Each structure stands twice: as structure tokens, then as C-alpha cells.
XYZ file of C-alpha atoms in Angstrom:
652
model
C -43.676 142.213 136.190
C -44.818 138.598 135.706
C -45.739 139.364 132.088
C -42.304 140.819 131.467
C -40.649 137.667 132.761
C -43.010 135.431 130.802
C -42.006 137.191 127.602
C -38.337 136.821 128.538
C -38.821 133.101 129.184
C -40.780 132.746 125.938
C -37.927 134.410 124.060
C -35.458 131.922 125.549
C -37.716 129.050 124.516
C -38.176 130.179 120.932
C -34.465 130.892 120.602
C -33.744 127.328 121.780
C -36.164 125.928 119.195
C -34.561 127.936 116.385
C -31.089 126.796 117.385
C -32.144 123.165 117.426
C -33.953 123.435 114.110
C -30.797 124.891 112.551
C -28.913 121.803 113.732
C -31.673 119.443 112.506
C -32.383 118.432 116.101
C -35.838 117.859 117.645
C -37.322 121.218 118.650
C -40.041 119.917 120.973
C -39.945 118.838 124.590
C -39.202 115.074 124.835
C -42.098 112.882 126.013
C -41.212 109.760 127.990
C -44.223 107.834 126.654
C -42.782 108.150 123.149
C -39.247 107.290 124.264
C -40.455 104.079 125.913
C -42.543 102.813 122.990
C -39.825 100.396 121.839
C -38.006 99.899 125.134
C -38.163 96.694 127.175
C -38.859 97.630 130.795
C -37.655 95.501 133.691
C -39.812 97.187 136.295
C -40.896 100.333 138.137
C -39.739 101.413 141.607
C -41.414 104.188 143.648
C -38.736 106.397 145.214
C -41.121 108.470 147.290
C -40.608 112.186 147.926
C -37.070 113.293 147.002
C -35.268 116.384 145.754
C -34.367 116.179 142.090
C -31.946 118.487 140.249
C -33.697 120.765 137.798
C -30.787 120.366 135.359
C -31.750 116.696 134.967
C -35.440 117.378 134.300
C -35.442 116.991 130.534
C -39.006 116.272 129.443
C -42.637 115.569 130.130
C -44.250 112.193 130.791
C -47.087 112.449 128.269
C -47.482 113.733 124.734
C -49.966 116.415 125.773
C -47.400 118.939 127.018
C -44.833 118.495 124.244
C -45.960 121.562 122.318
C -46.292 123.919 125.308
C -42.569 124.117 126.064
C -39.286 124.335 124.219
C -36.683 121.591 124.856
C -35.167 123.803 127.585
C -38.584 123.854 129.356
C -39.153 127.532 128.573
C -42.775 128.393 127.588
C -43.609 129.064 123.939
C -47.388 129.685 124.049
C -48.694 133.190 123.275
C -48.936 135.563 126.214
C -52.742 135.938 125.980
C -53.408 132.205 126.493
C -54.701 130.569 129.650
C -51.404 128.658 129.800
C -49.440 131.933 129.897
C -51.657 133.365 132.650
C -51.109 130.286 134.843
C -47.350 130.481 134.237
C -47.311 134.169 135.276
C -49.377 133.447 138.407
C -46.931 130.695 139.374
C -44.024 133.054 138.860
C -45.634 135.665 141.125
C -46.373 133.001 143.728
C -42.778 131.821 143.604
C -41.529 135.336 144.312
C -43.918 135.740 147.266
C -43.601 132.421 149.041
C -41.783 129.962 146.851
C -43.137 126.922 145.026
C -43.678 124.365 147.746
C -45.998 121.751 146.259
C -44.044 118.711 145.011
C -44.308 117.736 141.388
C -44.873 114.178 140.164
C -42.181 112.794 137.888
C -40.697 109.635 136.392
C -36.988 108.888 136.334
C -35.519 107.035 133.368
C -31.763 106.684 132.731
C -31.009 109.239 135.466
C -33.183 111.907 133.818
C -36.606 113.120 134.898
C -39.897 113.504 133.040
C -42.768 115.459 134.587
C -46.268 114.048 134.911
C -47.737 116.855 137.042
C -46.076 120.235 137.552
C -44.585 121.103 134.139
C -45.254 124.834 134.614
C -43.711 124.719 138.092
C -40.575 123.199 136.597
C -40.558 125.839 133.852
C -40.701 128.673 136.401
C -38.016 127.079 138.558
C -35.716 126.534 135.575
C -36.225 130.150 134.505
C -35.325 131.195 138.036
C -32.242 128.890 138.025
C -33.492 126.934 141.043
C -31.091 124.029 141.670
C -33.723 121.442 142.663
C -37.393 120.715 143.214
C -39.269 118.297 145.484
C -40.940 115.472 143.603
C -42.738 112.192 144.047
C -40.671 110.020 141.728
C -41.205 106.639 140.102
C -38.105 105.029 138.646
C -38.467 103.120 135.362
C -35.714 100.521 134.982
C -34.890 99.292 131.467
C -33.986 95.672 130.809
C -30.274 94.986 130.750
C -28.475 95.471 127.435
C -24.739 95.562 126.940
C -24.652 99.140 125.655
C -22.672 102.072 127.117
C -25.865 103.917 128.073
C -27.368 100.966 129.964
C -24.051 100.002 131.594
C -23.652 103.527 132.943
C -27.234 103.528 134.220
C -26.918 100.227 136.052
C -23.754 101.553 137.669
C -25.759 104.618 138.704
C -28.366 102.371 140.340
C -25.668 100.773 142.511
C -24.199 104.192 143.270
C -27.613 105.601 144.224
C -28.256 102.680 146.581
C -25.011 103.506 148.393
C -25.229 107.287 148.406
C -28.748 108.543 147.584
C -26.997 111.000 145.259
C -28.849 111.733 142.028
C -27.271 114.903 140.654
C -24.212 113.417 138.915
C -23.859 112.573 135.233
C -21.025 110.606 133.630
C -20.329 109.774 130.008
C -18.208 106.635 130.477
C -18.897 103.293 132.091
C -16.963 102.714 135.301
C -17.090 106.351 136.429
C -19.619 105.872 139.236
C -17.544 103.029 140.656
C -14.323 104.991 140.393
C -15.981 107.858 142.226
C -16.924 105.537 145.071
C -13.267 104.542 145.402
C -11.885 108.061 145.485
C -13.599 109.077 148.753
C -12.231 105.780 150.132
C -15.595 104.079 150.576
C -16.037 100.373 150.183
C -18.531 98.927 147.798
C -21.941 98.213 149.356
C -21.175 100.556 152.296
C -23.848 103.241 152.572
C -22.785 106.851 152.800
C -23.723 108.663 155.983
C -25.504 112.018 156.024
C -22.153 113.699 156.759
C -20.619 111.933 153.750
C -23.377 113.256 151.503
C -23.158 116.793 152.900
C -19.368 116.912 152.467
C -19.532 115.596 148.931
C -22.358 117.939 147.915
C -20.348 120.888 149.193
C -17.327 119.793 147.136
C -19.442 119.190 144.049
C -21.246 122.531 144.233
C -17.980 124.458 144.560
C -16.416 122.478 141.755
C -19.413 122.753 139.399
C -19.504 126.525 139.851
C -15.791 126.859 139.053
C -16.156 124.447 136.128
C -18.952 126.523 134.585
C -17.118 129.799 135.198
C -14.056 128.498 133.343
C -16.109 127.449 130.316
C -17.054 123.905 131.206
C -20.471 124.332 129.585
C -18.704 124.548 126.224
C -17.127 121.110 126.684
C -18.857 117.857 125.857
C -17.887 116.293 129.170
C -20.086 116.702 132.235
C -19.176 118.392 135.499
C -19.078 114.851 136.936
C -16.494 113.743 134.362
C -14.366 116.779 135.154
C -14.756 116.271 138.903
C -13.484 112.709 138.609
C -10.381 113.865 136.740
C -9.775 116.620 139.299
C -10.177 114.334 142.310
C -7.843 111.793 140.737
C -5.046 114.374 140.744
C -5.666 116.299 143.951
C -7.537 113.774 146.063
C -10.904 114.017 147.748
C -9.643 114.722 151.261
C -7.579 117.675 150.036
C -10.499 118.937 147.999
C -12.726 119.107 151.080
C -10.334 121.624 152.629
C -9.866 123.789 149.537
C -11.270 127.285 149.348
C -13.215 128.222 146.199
C -10.228 130.315 145.077
C -7.760 127.440 145.534
C -10.106 125.037 143.778
C -10.435 127.367 140.825
C -6.658 127.823 140.670
C -6.036 124.069 140.716
C -8.753 123.472 138.137
C -6.985 125.833 135.750
C -3.788 123.846 136.267
C -5.415 120.590 135.154
C -7.647 122.006 132.435
C -5.780 120.052 129.742
C -6.673 116.880 131.639
C -10.319 117.993 131.681
C -10.240 118.622 127.946
C -8.927 115.099 127.346
C -11.770 113.697 129.466
C -14.403 115.336 127.231
C -13.629 112.992 124.337
C -16.362 110.518 123.411
C -13.685 107.835 123.286
C -13.144 105.427 126.135
C -10.154 106.294 128.383
C -7.754 103.867 126.694
C -8.595 105.396 123.283
C -7.551 108.881 124.391
C -3.924 107.785 124.378
C -1.462 108.027 121.500
C 0.251 104.631 121.652
C 3.861 104.729 120.465
C 4.511 101.189 119.224
C 8.170 101.656 118.299
C 10.989 104.066 119.197
C 10.952 107.407 117.435
C 13.927 107.709 115.055
C 16.721 109.907 116.380
C 16.503 113.474 115.129
C 19.244 113.796 112.466
C 19.471 117.562 112.832
C 20.757 117.094 116.383
C 23.543 114.685 115.450
C 26.267 117.345 115.645
C 25.100 118.509 119.073
C 25.135 114.889 120.232
C 28.724 114.439 119.094
C 29.867 117.716 120.637
C 28.088 117.020 123.911
C 29.593 113.562 124.269
C 33.100 114.581 123.149
C 33.482 117.715 125.244
C 31.596 116.517 128.310
C 30.427 120.103 128.779
C 26.767 119.309 129.367
C 25.406 119.315 132.872
C 24.872 115.907 134.457
C 21.218 114.856 134.288
C 19.833 113.337 137.476
C 17.292 110.528 137.012
C 15.260 108.796 139.738
C 13.583 105.395 139.789
C 10.722 104.974 142.273
C 10.064 101.294 143.101
C 7.327 99.595 145.114
C 9.651 96.869 146.409
C 13.348 96.059 146.526
C 15.558 93.925 144.318
C 15.736 91.375 147.133
C 11.964 90.828 147.211
C 10.657 91.571 143.705
C 11.611 90.253 140.285
C 9.779 93.255 138.763
C 11.946 95.732 140.701
C 15.044 93.668 139.903
C 14.288 93.883 136.164
C 13.953 97.668 136.314
C 17.121 97.957 138.390
C 18.986 96.026 135.705
C 17.656 98.651 133.307
C 18.906 101.459 135.543
C 22.408 99.944 135.695
C 22.411 99.500 131.911
C 21.491 103.184 131.637
C 24.484 104.220 133.749
C 26.828 102.258 131.504
C 25.245 103.557 128.299
C 25.803 107.237 129.122
C 29.251 107.067 130.791
C 28.812 109.711 133.484
C 26.510 111.918 131.416
C 23.716 110.988 133.831
C 23.363 110.137 137.508
C 20.644 107.720 138.625
C 19.187 106.947 142.051
C 16.745 104.236 143.123
C 14.106 104.875 145.810
C 12.883 101.456 146.936
C 10.192 99.969 149.177
C 7.345 102.391 148.529
C 4.425 100.058 149.131
C 1.559 102.552 148.859
C 0.615 105.601 146.817
C 1.289 107.733 149.896
C 4.807 106.284 150.176
C 5.325 106.946 146.478
C 4.191 110.581 146.816
C 6.789 111.148 149.538
C 9.511 109.390 147.522
C 8.686 111.423 144.415
C 8.874 114.685 146.350
C 12.168 113.597 147.886
C 13.572 112.670 144.473
C 12.624 116.071 143.078
C 14.074 117.770 146.137
C 17.295 115.817 145.496
C 17.554 117.460 142.080
C 16.230 114.718 139.806
C 14.574 116.127 136.684
C 13.481 112.820 135.122
C 11.492 110.283 137.129
C 10.480 106.735 136.253
C 7.791 105.434 138.644
C 7.762 101.696 138.046
C 4.380 100.626 139.432
C 0.815 101.424 138.285
C -0.008 102.073 141.953
C 2.085 105.227 141.625
C 0.014 106.700 138.781
C -2.049 109.156 140.842
C 0.984 110.342 142.824
C 2.899 110.748 139.559
C 0.186 112.936 138.026
C -0.075 115.106 141.132
C 3.705 115.593 141.166
C 3.734 116.425 137.449
C 1.084 119.115 137.981
C 3.034 120.549 140.929
C 6.408 120.321 139.132
C 5.923 120.966 135.393
C 9.705 121.305 134.999
C 10.136 117.582 135.814
C 9.506 114.815 133.289
C 7.664 111.878 134.874
C 6.951 108.503 133.273
C 4.832 105.825 134.950
C 4.993 102.124 134.116
C 1.321 101.352 133.480
C -1.283 100.916 130.770
C -4.892 101.846 130.029
C -4.472 105.437 131.156
C -4.906 108.851 129.572
C -3.114 111.670 131.365
C -1.541 114.603 129.567
C 0.803 115.611 132.366
C 2.830 112.412 132.422
C 3.737 109.685 129.961
C 3.238 105.995 130.548
C 5.160 103.003 129.270
C 4.851 99.245 129.081
C 5.904 96.308 126.936
C 3.820 94.100 124.643
C 4.537 90.974 126.661
C 1.697 89.152 124.923
C 3.866 88.786 121.797
C 6.366 86.652 123.695
C 3.563 84.791 125.481
C 2.098 83.686 122.150
C 5.428 82.139 121.153
C 5.657 80.349 124.492
C 2.124 79.070 123.964
C 3.041 77.668 120.561
C 6.015 75.868 122.121
C 3.880 74.502 124.973
C 1.236 73.281 122.515
C 3.864 71.414 120.519
C 5.693 69.912 123.488
C 2.804 68.867 125.766
C 2.364 65.145 126.269
C -0.905 65.387 128.234
C -2.824 68.146 126.388
C -2.976 69.969 129.743
C -0.778 73.040 130.149
C -0.495 75.083 133.332
C -0.405 78.883 133.533
C 0.306 80.708 136.802
C -0.646 84.396 136.855
C -0.228 86.873 139.696
C -2.394 90.027 139.580
C -5.631 90.333 137.539
C -4.594 93.680 136.096
C -4.605 95.418 132.736
C -2.797 93.425 130.010
C -2.759 90.210 132.085
C -5.768 88.804 130.209
C -3.980 89.618 126.945
C -0.921 87.679 128.102
C -2.997 84.650 129.132
C -5.065 84.696 125.952
C -2.048 85.138 123.667
C -0.483 82.083 125.318
C -3.752 80.152 124.885
C -4.043 81.213 121.231
C -0.479 80.046 120.649
C -1.365 76.668 122.167
C -4.488 76.375 120.009
C -2.615 77.280 116.817
C -0.687 74.000 116.981
C -2.798 71.840 119.322
C -6.582 72.437 119.270
C -7.115 69.635 121.815
C -4.988 71.135 124.566
C -6.411 72.999 127.573
C -4.726 75.794 129.518
C -5.226 75.369 133.276
C -5.152 78.844 134.844
C -4.208 79.498 138.476
C -3.628 82.805 140.312
C -0.860 83.062 142.897
C -2.619 85.959 144.686
C -5.896 84.115 145.328
C -6.895 83.652 148.950
C -7.608 79.992 148.290
C -4.099 79.477 146.892
C -2.290 80.984 149.873
C 0.447 78.611 151.012
C -0.185 76.195 148.135
C 2.538 74.986 145.761
C 0.807 75.840 142.462
C 3.325 73.939 140.349
C 2.558 70.792 142.298
C -1.175 71.522 142.128
C -1.092 71.861 138.344
C 1.141 68.799 137.973
C -1.383 66.760 139.968
C -4.076 68.040 137.563
C -2.104 66.584 134.654
C -0.089 69.598 133.475
C 3.527 68.694 132.741
C 4.340 72.034 131.065
C 3.741 75.236 133.024
C 4.164 78.953 132.314
C 5.118 80.959 135.399
C 7.228 84.002 136.353
C 8.996 85.896 133.575
C 11.970 86.657 135.838
C 13.298 85.521 139.198
C 14.930 87.294 142.124
C 18.590 86.193 142.439
C 18.324 85.889 146.233
C 15.440 83.439 145.820
C 16.525 81.668 142.680
C 14.564 78.672 141.472
C 13.828 77.077 138.145
C 10.106 77.827 138.114
C 10.167 80.645 135.600
C 9.216 81.075 131.987
C 7.910 77.884 130.386
C 9.198 74.772 132.115
C 8.570 71.040 132.148
C 7.703 69.235 135.382
C 8.631 65.565 135.602
C 8.128 65.043 139.289
C 11.680 66.107 140.091
C 13.627 69.177 138.997
C 11.852 71.526 136.521
C 13.427 71.795 133.080
C 13.284 75.300 131.550
C 12.443 75.622 127.861
C 11.745 79.300 127.162
C 11.564 82.637 128.942
C 10.276 86.080 127.904
C 13.044 88.636 128.374
C 12.282 92.282 129.193
C 15.281 94.498 128.508
C 14.213 97.665 130.293
C 17.708 99.051 129.830
C 17.200 99.459 126.083
C 13.883 101.166 126.707
C 15.331 103.579 129.250
C 18.331 104.324 127.053
C 16.121 105.244 124.109
C 13.826 107.447 126.194
C 16.781 109.331 127.703
C 18.258 109.834 124.230
C 14.888 111.215 123.111
C 14.979 113.696 125.985
C 18.623 114.695 125.586
C 18.735 114.870 121.794
C 15.432 116.363 120.735
C 12.689 113.868 119.865
C 10.869 114.021 123.220
C 8.873 117.119 122.270
C 8.042 115.637 118.863
C 6.505 112.601 120.583
C 4.309 114.941 122.618
C 2.757 116.618 119.578
C -0.250 114.345 119.188
C -3.445 114.700 117.220
C -6.340 115.774 119.413
C -4.078 116.629 122.365
C -3.865 112.967 123.380
C -1.762 111.592 126.165
C 1.393 109.680 125.196
C 2.058 106.052 126.063
C 5.038 103.980 124.932
C 3.930 100.407 124.232
C 6.925 98.757 122.623
C 7.272 95.126 121.627
C 9.753 92.703 120.126
C 10.287 94.963 117.103
C 11.984 97.527 119.394
C 14.429 95.081 120.980
C 12.962 95.654 124.448
C 11.197 92.257 124.398
C 12.569 88.899 123.286
C 12.379 85.199 124.093
C 15.273 82.982 125.137
C 15.046 79.342 123.992
C 16.572 76.293 125.593
C 19.116 74.371 123.469
C 17.073 71.248 124.213
C 14.211 72.435 121.948
C 14.234 70.479 118.651
C 15.785 72.533 115.854
C 12.684 72.156 113.632
C 10.491 73.565 116.401
C 12.912 76.401 117.037
C 12.957 77.296 113.327
C 9.159 77.525 113.390
C 9.242 79.741 116.470
C 11.907 82.050 115.011
C 9.947 82.371 111.758
C 6.830 83.315 113.695
C 8.830 85.764 115.832
C 10.192 87.551 112.747
C 6.659 87.764 111.381
C 5.452 89.389 114.614
C 8.367 91.828 114.598
C 7.478 92.907 111.028
C 3.783 93.205 112.015
C 2.978 90.596 109.343
C 1.315 88.449 111.990
C -0.776 89.856 114.828
C -1.562 87.568 117.775
C -5.223 88.587 118.075
C -6.225 88.243 114.442
C -8.900 86.154 112.755
C -11.832 84.446 114.483
C -11.533 84.565 118.272
C -13.592 82.629 120.808
C -13.949 83.431 124.499
C -15.406 81.246 127.237
C -18.741 82.998 126.610
C -18.792 82.893 122.809
C -17.417 84.550 119.671
C -15.403 87.707 120.316
C -14.318 88.352 116.743
C -16.072 86.737 113.789
C -14.231 88.212 110.793
C -11.342 85.943 109.718
C -9.585 88.907 108.079
C -9.751 91.315 111.032
C -7.533 91.868 114.052
C -8.149 93.455 117.431
C -7.035 97.028 118.041
C -4.401 97.654 120.694
C -6.869 99.531 122.963
C -9.160 96.477 122.848
C -6.224 94.188 123.603
C -5.107 96.348 126.520
C -8.627 96.475 127.968
C -9.328 92.769 127.461
C -11.546 91.329 130.226
C -12.295 87.855 128.870
C -10.524 84.496 128.626
C -10.064 82.318 125.547
C -12.303 79.276 125.187
C -9.417 76.820 125.702
C -8.626 78.299 129.146
C -9.966 76.525 132.236
C -10.116 79.186 134.919
C -11.515 82.645 135.665
C -10.554 86.257 136.246
C -10.824 86.860 140.000
C -12.343 89.913 141.622
C -10.521 91.932 144.272
C -12.468 90.239 147.056
C -11.084 86.865 145.890
C -7.512 88.015 146.437
C -5.211 88.074 149.430
C -5.684 91.174 151.604
C -2.106 92.465 151.382
C -1.923 96.226 150.781
C 0.092 95.941 147.578
C -2.221 93.341 146.042
C -5.335 95.373 146.739
C -3.692 98.660 145.674
C -2.520 97.257 142.350
C -5.923 95.772 141.550
C -7.797 98.920 142.569
C -5.588 100.938 140.220
C -5.175 98.602 137.246
C -7.665 95.784 137.801
C -9.180 94.111 134.751
C -12.569 94.362 136.429
C -12.478 97.887 137.816
C -16.018 97.548 139.096
C -14.899 95.010 141.689
C -13.677 96.964 144.689
C -12.052 95.327 147.686
C -14.536 94.515 150.424
């Protein structure tokens, strides 16, 4: 019997070698000693006796065993060799009493290489054993800013918290995002119950993933698990039966397929930079629908985190909703659902809105992203759009505005007008696109005034709680300050846009204007008159995100009449150039606080790189805070956890 199984294992090994040779891939078992020949090692750490997953045992430690096994660890030596006899004896022993003696292995980049026990591993892999006991020494490479090393260093932190070693991810940030999903804090060790619960979830998920064809995808079971948990939540997953899990996994399989791309998450999105032209073939139906009024009224919901009385952001979107009502003259009916501070509140509001008959939903905060995806999976008949960036989700669409275009113009104006070469900038949340806004402003300043410095302050910092930041910056020498892009009417003040401080009343010079009404009108026309589906037909099944700028009319800048006409002419010329895409704010040589970001004078940054920007320009005095630096309010922490520039920095 043992001989029969040896021959079967040998056949698997030789088949693996032939397949690899056909693809011009190495057809021998990897040897760690060879892999490490040109690698700088930071150190070695003995892990003691632990269980290691057989799936992650990928090679041998020394060169000597390379030619005894195929890359899948199946034997390839002839059956009459001493090697084959030992393999068969081990197989028989495993059937009688199991292989109990631990192997000795080295771990490098979350994969294992066997020093002693290669034949034991071969037998166990042939028998599909999930794990093996091993005395393990971890080899830690020196830090390099490469995706592979970034992911591994994240794994080291994750392992210290969880003692979990069976997960693989293909993108940096995944281990940290996983820690957030089960609602654990960074640096808090998982209990034994935590590990048992998670292992149970993972095993059930991995089995369903393989059964549905996950092995044919380039993403790992860990990548797929992260996408699944993002939609359905970890707590719900713990209670799911294998049948329910499999059913839900089928429902989000498109999301899993998107996650398998080698691109980073923000590159899996088809960014729509301008409105899609109206479909001409539907012009007659538009005219008939409007003239006869025969079409059914479309109900549209807006889900807000705050109210118009407390939030300028909500107020801006509510202006857009009212514009929408006027634009369609009774063809639509809109409802606002306000004061949904958390994702849980948003989930309830979304369900209520759908129950109320709304078939189009705009969720206006990035905190609502997860709830929006879950609702879209549960209600495929409803169109849901979430106001956020840096996301890739097939079941919803996201939208935002290229505010950095207006910020650059304000920076140019500030650089021209400053009389102290110190310009203040007050930001609120360190979230996606905020660094782009700050840097565009700083680049605008530098374009006309290389001597000037931008003094950056954050209104959400713990240390700034209760402090008048305008006064603080004025005392630091800044007489021109960039602050809020819009104010709340109930709390009106003049500290918005770019303003001058002279020790008395601020004087406003310029303000970015977000006309959400024009955006919402165009999206609704796309839905009603036929271009919505065309937008969704993307190459590579990408998610859709609307990222419109000044060229679309959604973004503009209002200038004060007090600005000199020559300066205003310069600003308008630059604005027209941006609108025609003749000038791109992040073009040419770019310097950060740490050094050169872009060295080619003829190049420009891609939009995904701009969206994911996590650095500050070299003429900015300040820093990007971590979540632990911020005030503890629920909304602040929720926003940063969802859309933070530095996603690795969880709230303490």
C-alpha cells in the first residue's frame, strides 16, 4: 500500500515539475540558503515549538534536498532508492500512529523552509494535513520600502498581537485592517478565545472559498476573507452556518474577483473625471417623459452623519438636495436622514430609507461605506452612492470632488498676497485627499513665492482642543490663513476660505465652492436617461468612482473684489488651464519633507497616487497626525479609521 501511495505522490511531483518547466518557472524545491545569498538580514528570533500550516511550507533550508522533491514537496526519486523506502515507512507510520516528532524549520517572509523533516512534510502534504509541529527560527530581513517587506513587517506586528501564522495577504495594510475588523485595538493581544473564534471562521471561509474556485484566483483566502468581513462583519460571520457563509460568499464573488488584482486598492477603480455625455438616443424619451409627466416619481434618500445646524459638510449636501428638487420639478422626491453618527446608525437609516421606498441613496460620509456596501448586496435593486475616495467596491459607486484644484489657486493667491512669508492652513481630519489639498495649496504658494512657509495646524488634535487656531497662527506670524471651505449659517463667521487677519475682523479673499447640486443633477439624469449602465461597463470589471473637478462645474473658486485685477487675471488664466487639463497641479519636480518625490520635470502624478498621498510638501511646517493624536470623539475616530491617510495607525 505504501508503495502505491509513493508512486502516486511521485506522479504528482513530476507533473508539477513538467507544468513549471512549460511555464519557464523553476522546477526544483526552493532552498532558503540560496534565497538569502544577497539578502541583508536584521536578525534571527527563535519562536520555539509552534504549529505551522503545511500550505506555507514552501522549501528546504539547504541545497542538499533541492533535487529530492518537486516544488510542491512531492517526492521525485525512483521507487527503489533508499529515499523512497524511508518515505514509504514514514507513510505507513503516519497511518498507524501519526507523525508526532516535530520538524525543524526556518521562517522567512511568512513562509517556512525545512532543515530537518523534509520527508515528514512531504508525507503530510500528500495526506493534506493542515499543520505540523515545528521548532522554528524566524529570519527577519532588513527594512526596505518594498511591498513584500512592508507586508512582512505588518505580519510581524500582527503575529505579536495574535500568534496567528496561517494568513497570507497580497497588499500592504491588510493585516492592520484585519485587526480593526474584529474590533481589537492595536497592541492589544488576542486571547485564546479570540484565536479559537477566528480560526473557526477562517477554516469555514477557506473551505467555501476553495469549493467555489478560489484556488483559480490570484488572491489569497486571506484577501477574500478581508473583503467578505468588510461587507458582512466579523460578529455576524461568527454566527453563520457553513451554508449561509457559502451563500453570502457567492453574493459578493464579484468583490472577491476585484480583490485578486495585483493593483493596489485605489488602482482597481475606474475614475470618472468628467460627466458622461447625455445619451442622444434617449433624447425623445426625455422630452416625452418631462412633457407628459407620466413617469413614476423617483424617491431619493440622502443619509447624513450630522445636521445642517451642526455641519458645514451636511449643509453643502443639503443645498445640493434642494437644487435637485428644483431641477426636476416634481419628477423626483427626496428625503434627508440626518444625525447618523456611526456606521451602525447609518445601517439603520439606510434600511429605513429603503423601507420608505427610496431606490437611489446618497450616503454622504466615508464612515458609511461599509454599511452602504452591505445594503447594496442585500438590495441589488437599489442604487447606492457613497461620498468617499480610495475605495474599490463593485456593488456601489463612490463620488468626490477634486478640491485640490481650487486649493492650488488659493495657494497662489496666498503666496502673492502674504506680507510675512508665513501662511496658515487649518485642516480638520487627516483623511484621504486631505494631504493632496494641503500640498496643492503649498505648491501654489511655492509657484509664486519660494520663500514662504505654510504653517499647518489640525483642528481635531487633542493638543488644539479649545484653542483659537486663527489666533495661534497669527501669533506665529501668519496674516493669511486657509480654513473651512464652507460655514454653517447658524454659526456664521468670517473664518472660511482664504482670509487675511489684521488683529481685528478677518477679511475674506477667496473660497472654494462645491456645487453638489450640479453633481447630483447630472447623476440623476444619468440614471433616468440611460448613461448610468454605460458608466458601469468598465475594463477589468473595475469599480466606478466619480472624481469630478472644476472642468465639470461642480468645483469653482469665488474671488473677493478687493483682489488686484492683475492678480485675478493670473488666477483666472491658471484656472482655465486646469479646466482644460493643460496644467496639472502635481506636475514636474516635487519635494516632500523627506526628499524628492518626483524627479522628472516632464512628468505628473497619477490620480491614484494623488488620492493616496501620505506626505507633505517641503514648504509645509507641520505633520500628519495619527489617530491617537486626535480627539476621542466617535465621529473623529470613525472617519480616520475608515479613510485615514495613515491606515496603519489605529485608535488606542
